[in-house]
Amino acid sequence: MKNNTKYLVTAALPYANNYIHIGHVAGAYLSPDIYVRYRKLKNDDVIFISGSDEHGTAIEMASIIEKITPQEIIDRYHFSNKKAFEDLGIQFDIFSRTSSDIHHKTAQEFFLNLYNKNILVKRSDKQLYSEKEKRFLADRFITGTCPVCGYEEARGDECENCGSNLSPSELINPRSKITGDIPVEKETTHYYFPLGNYQEKLSEWIFSKTDWKSNVINYCKGWFKAGLRDRAITRDLDWGVKVPVEGNDGKVIYVWFEAPIGYISMTKELFIKRNEPDKWKEYWCNKDSRLIHFIGKDNIVFHSIVFPSMLMAHGDFNLPHNIPANEFLNIGGEKFSKSRGNGILVKDIVKEFEPDVIRYTIATNFPESKDSEFTWKDLQSKNNNELAAILGNFINRTVVFAKSKFCNIIPGDKSLDNSDTEILNQFKESAASVSAFYDNFRFRDALSETMNAVRSANKYFNDSEPWKLIRDNKERCEAVIYTCLELCHSIAVLISPVLPFTADKILKILNKDKSDFNWEKIGERVLKSGTELGESLILFPQIEDSQIEKLISESTDSTAVKKTEMPENVIELEDFKKVNLKIAKVIECEKVAKSKKLFKLKLKIGDTEKQIVSGIAEFYNPEDLIGKLIVVVDNLKPSKLMGIDSHGMLLAAKTDGQLKVITVDGEINDGAVVN
RNA sequence: GCCGGGAUAGCUCAGCUGGUUAGAGCGUCGGAAUCAUAAUCCGUAGGUCGGGGGUUCAAGUCCCUCUCCCGGUACCA
């Protein structure tokens, strides 16, 4: 019989145009997996939902760039990411996708629900349309001048300079970010969600939450302060969920509105698969069900403001009970390539290390209150000094002792004394405090408390000195080893949320089934004397320096082997001839004030003089360049950099952390043509 | 440059609404032990909490300022 309270746990829907990396795992996936596994051990009624977010402009754009269909894009990332999660032991009850029929249907029903209640506002507007691209341009693919602060490169959805929320039509001098095409205004009709109407209810609701993390609350405060605005929830686009109202051909529901509904549709799908098609309602609608969203900090606004307001408007569903958002996990330490910044992909790291080692390293470093750091050396040290030394060693020393001194049989429990029951009781107390940490989403503290329990098991072994008892008090020795084996079982349960694979291995070593594998049995006696043990094995082999050094150098060496490929953007000779390259002599050179990278150079090119601005100040001193013969693009359209005119561009070679200006081999007159 | 987030022991991080001698793990060093993957257990040392001002009886914790770091973005070779 399950406990009454139900838990509906969701993990952020990964966007299906990228492979997930360990930063994602640390932010939004490992903590819910640990939480859910813990809840299941407590016999709680919990389901764990996630899936790929597969619609939207970015995916459509990616398909255009790669010249394949959006379906091919999302298939690639969906299946790869699904497998990556499995390999890491992230065990969803369902990991589905928003391209499914049931999601389309659910999202449309949700939309219609609001539509029929006249909550949605229909508005005809002039939107920006590119004749050249034959499409309406998505917000983020338009740039222009911010009407609030005058910043010239504001995006269609927000100004990154002043943080204002914008809609593209507000921009001054808009243009396509993709082609630079100047879009024209074209009449189109869209539905708007009146987010502003919910501000009061939302803020009241959020500020009533005393147990939410401060980063979540603070983020919302910022949004409330700025004021919530109505947002269009449809788009002129092919790739997405069709607007279910007649007369809206060529329109889809905007992803930010449609994707979170995926949590609902995926829950439905789960219970259809379980042959209980109505049961999803118990999790979404019953008062005694708790909806918990695990997300990274980049997702806070959608889960704490947008989606809840949608749920309020709809009315049938529960609001989130908590949103324990994490910060970011950075890949640091050794000189990783900053310019690439792809992070460590899950699909790659699982080939290198056992999933539990990866899980442990990430979990001890969860960015719970601020960004944290992941390094290969840390992983090695966590494996060798903690997992192997403390956990692996305790299991191993116990089992090896039983094997060599008691014929691999669980010894007698006849003469347990106070010290034995004490350590078992101590484990019960540990389990209670670990519980309290999990209940409050304090995963690092939970794990550290868990390891303390394992340490105390080692201490018990040391203090009991079974290697001496075996000589002069065999019965006591049996009791001690029996107790240690019980501790092994307790440890298996205790660590299993974080280290599920290791827990299974320990059960095999103990030759024990899962009948007593739950939280209540921690510190209890569940083994039978006289039972044969299974095969012992090393749980955490040492990770050698050489393996770590190899990984460090691989991720550092940006020049490392890259296959020669035909570049995608082949040009004709004619194209190259358009560029006038000339030799120029540097006459003057000075640093541009307040700039980090810019030099202002005066050049002599034959009879003419010209001024250019160049971003090489981090690599040269001004005096180094004066007198040098360099190569410049003579016919480049002039531009202004930090208010200074630049009439050309010098050529330089650049790689990570290095830049060299192109010069000529020997003397030649300035003004000479380069080709 | 702008926006955002940081700066606490060698390393990775805790320190709630300001209140006794600033904490943990790992690493260091010393000791005990030898069943165990040279793994354990006990103990030790290490910080004027980035600098400087201020508010307060009292500040790592609040305010101002400076420096540096990270992320995003812009300076585009």
PDB file of C-alpha atoms (C1' of nucleotides) in Angstrom, chain A residues 151 161 365 369-370 372-373 381 385-386 389 393 396-397 400 444 455 458 461-462 467 538-540 542 597-598 613-615 641 649-650 652, chain B residues 1-3 5-8 11-15 24-27 32-37 39-42 70-77:
ATOM      1  CA  TYR A 151      20.561  49.982 -27.795  1.00  0.00           C
ATOM      2  CA  ASN A 161      21.213  45.844 -22.787  1.00  0.00           C
ATOM      3  CA  ASN A 365      29.171  19.248  -6.557  1.00  0.00           C
ATOM      4  CA  SER A 369      23.210  27.799  -4.236  1.00  0.00           C
ATOM      5  CA  LYS A 370      25.749  29.024  -6.756  1.00  0.00           C
ATOM      6  CA  SER A 372      30.019  25.096  -9.149  1.00  0.00           C
ATOM      7  CA  GLU A 373      32.961  23.484 -10.769  1.00  0.00           C
ATOM      8  CA  SER A 381      39.895  11.986  -6.360  1.00  0.00           C
ATOM      9  CA  ASN A 385      39.612   8.686  -2.043  1.00  0.00           C
ATOM     10  CA  GLU A 386      35.945   8.452  -1.258  1.00  0.00           C
ATOM     11  CA  ALA A 389      38.518   4.088  -0.057  1.00  0.00           C
ATOM     12  CA  ASN A 393      36.650  -0.717   0.943  1.00  0.00           C
ATOM     13  CA  ASN A 396      35.236  -5.391   0.324  1.00  0.00           C
ATOM     14  CA  ARG A 397      36.946  -5.839   3.693  1.00  0.00           C
ATOM     15  CA  VAL A 400      36.631 -10.790   1.949  1.00  0.00           C
ATOM     16  CA  ARG A 444      24.697  17.680  -1.066  1.00  0.00           C
ATOM     17  CA  ARG A 455      32.563   6.082   7.638  1.00  0.00           C
ATOM     18  CA  ASN A 458      34.460   1.512   8.918  1.00  0.00           C
ATOM     19  CA  PHE A 461      34.940  -2.501  11.936  1.00  0.00           C
ATOM     20  CA  ASN A 462      38.188  -0.993  13.209  1.00  0.00           C
ATOM     21  CA  TRP A 467      40.925  -9.977  12.950  1.00  0.00           C
ATOM     22  CA  ILE A 538      35.899  -4.574  -6.580  1.00  0.00           C
ATOM     23  CA  LEU A 539      33.212  -1.908  -6.697  1.00  0.00           C
ATOM     24  CA  PHE A 540      35.399   1.046  -7.579  1.00  0.00           C
ATOM     25  CA  GLN A 542      41.296   2.949  -9.006  1.00  0.00           C
ATOM     26  CA  LYS A 597      40.851  44.681 -27.749  1.00  0.00           C
ATOM     27  CA  LEU A 598      40.960  47.624 -30.139  1.00  0.00           C
ATOM     28  CA  VAL A 613      40.366  49.876 -36.186  1.00  0.00           C
ATOM     29  CA  SER A 614      41.499  46.389 -35.341  1.00  0.00           C
ATOM     30  CA  GLY A 615      40.878  44.064 -32.459  1.00  0.00           C
ATOM     31  CA  LEU A 641      33.833  50.692 -33.907  1.00  0.00           C
ATOM     32  CA  MET A 649      40.617  45.369 -42.087  1.00  0.00           C
ATOM     33  CA  LEU A 650      44.005  43.899 -41.478  1.00  0.00           C
ATOM     34  CA  ALA A 652      45.811  38.174 -38.903  1.00  0.00           C
TER      35      ALA A 652
ATOM     36  C1'   G B   1      31.652  48.471 -22.496  1.00  0.00           C
ATOM     37  C1'   C B   2      26.775  46.767 -20.892  1.00  0.00           C
ATOM     38  C1'   C B   3      23.689  43.025 -18.151  1.00  0.00           C
ATOM     39  C1'   G B   5      26.390  35.973 -10.892  1.00  0.00           C
ATOM     40  C1'   G B   6      30.598  35.450  -7.884  1.00  0.00           C
ATOM     41  C1'   A B   7      35.262  36.295  -4.584  1.00  0.00           C
ATOM     42  C1'   U B   8      35.259  32.158   2.757  1.00  0.00           C
ATOM     43  C1'   C B  11      41.290  22.190  -3.618  1.00  0.00           C
ATOM     44  C1'   U B  12      35.698  21.842  -3.977  1.00  0.00           C
ATOM     45  C1'   C B  13      32.139  24.084  -1.241  1.00  0.00           C
ATOM     46  C1'   A B  14      28.489  25.186   3.665  1.00  0.00           C
ATOM     47  C1'   G B  15      27.541  29.408   6.499  1.00  0.00           C
ATOM     48  C1'   A B  24      32.622  20.132   6.134  1.00  0.00           C
ATOM     49  C1'   G B  25      34.858  16.766   2.651  1.00  0.00           C
ATOM     50  C1'   C B  26      39.346  15.910   0.089  1.00  0.00           C
ATOM     51  C1'   G B  27      44.552  16.984   0.290  1.00  0.00           C
ATOM     52  C1'   A B  32      47.337   3.724  15.898  1.00  0.00           C
ATOM     53  C1'   A B  33      46.067  -0.580  13.314  1.00  0.00           C
ATOM     54  C1'   U B  34      47.065  -4.478   9.481  1.00  0.00           C
ATOM     55  C1'   C B  35      40.896  -7.805   7.865  1.00  0.00           C
ATOM     56  C1'   A B  36      40.831  -4.787   3.190  1.00  0.00           C
ATOM     57  C1'   U B  37      41.775  -1.859  -3.829  1.00  0.00           C
ATOM     58  C1'   A B  39      42.386   0.972   1.391  1.00  0.00           C
ATOM     59  C1'   U B  40      40.863   2.216   7.436  1.00  0.00           C
ATOM     60  C1'   C B  41      40.659   4.797  12.334  1.00  0.00           C
ATOM     61  C1'   C B  42      42.382   8.843  15.653  1.00  0.00           C
ATOM     62  C1'   C B  70      32.895  33.595 -14.510  1.00  0.00           C
ATOM     63  C1'   G B  71      28.569  33.605 -17.886  1.00  0.00           C
ATOM     64  C1'   G B  72      25.786  36.312 -21.702  1.00  0.00           C
ATOM     65  C1'   U B  73      26.262  40.238 -25.222  1.00  0.00           C
ATOM     66  C1'   A B  74      28.909  43.855 -28.140  1.00  0.00           C
ATOM     67  C1'   C B  75      33.416  45.634 -29.739  1.00  0.00           C
ATOM     68  C1'   C B  76      34.622  40.834 -36.029  1.00  0.00           C
ATOM     69  C1'   A B  77      40.124  38.725 -37.685  1.00  0.00           C
TER      70        A B  77
END
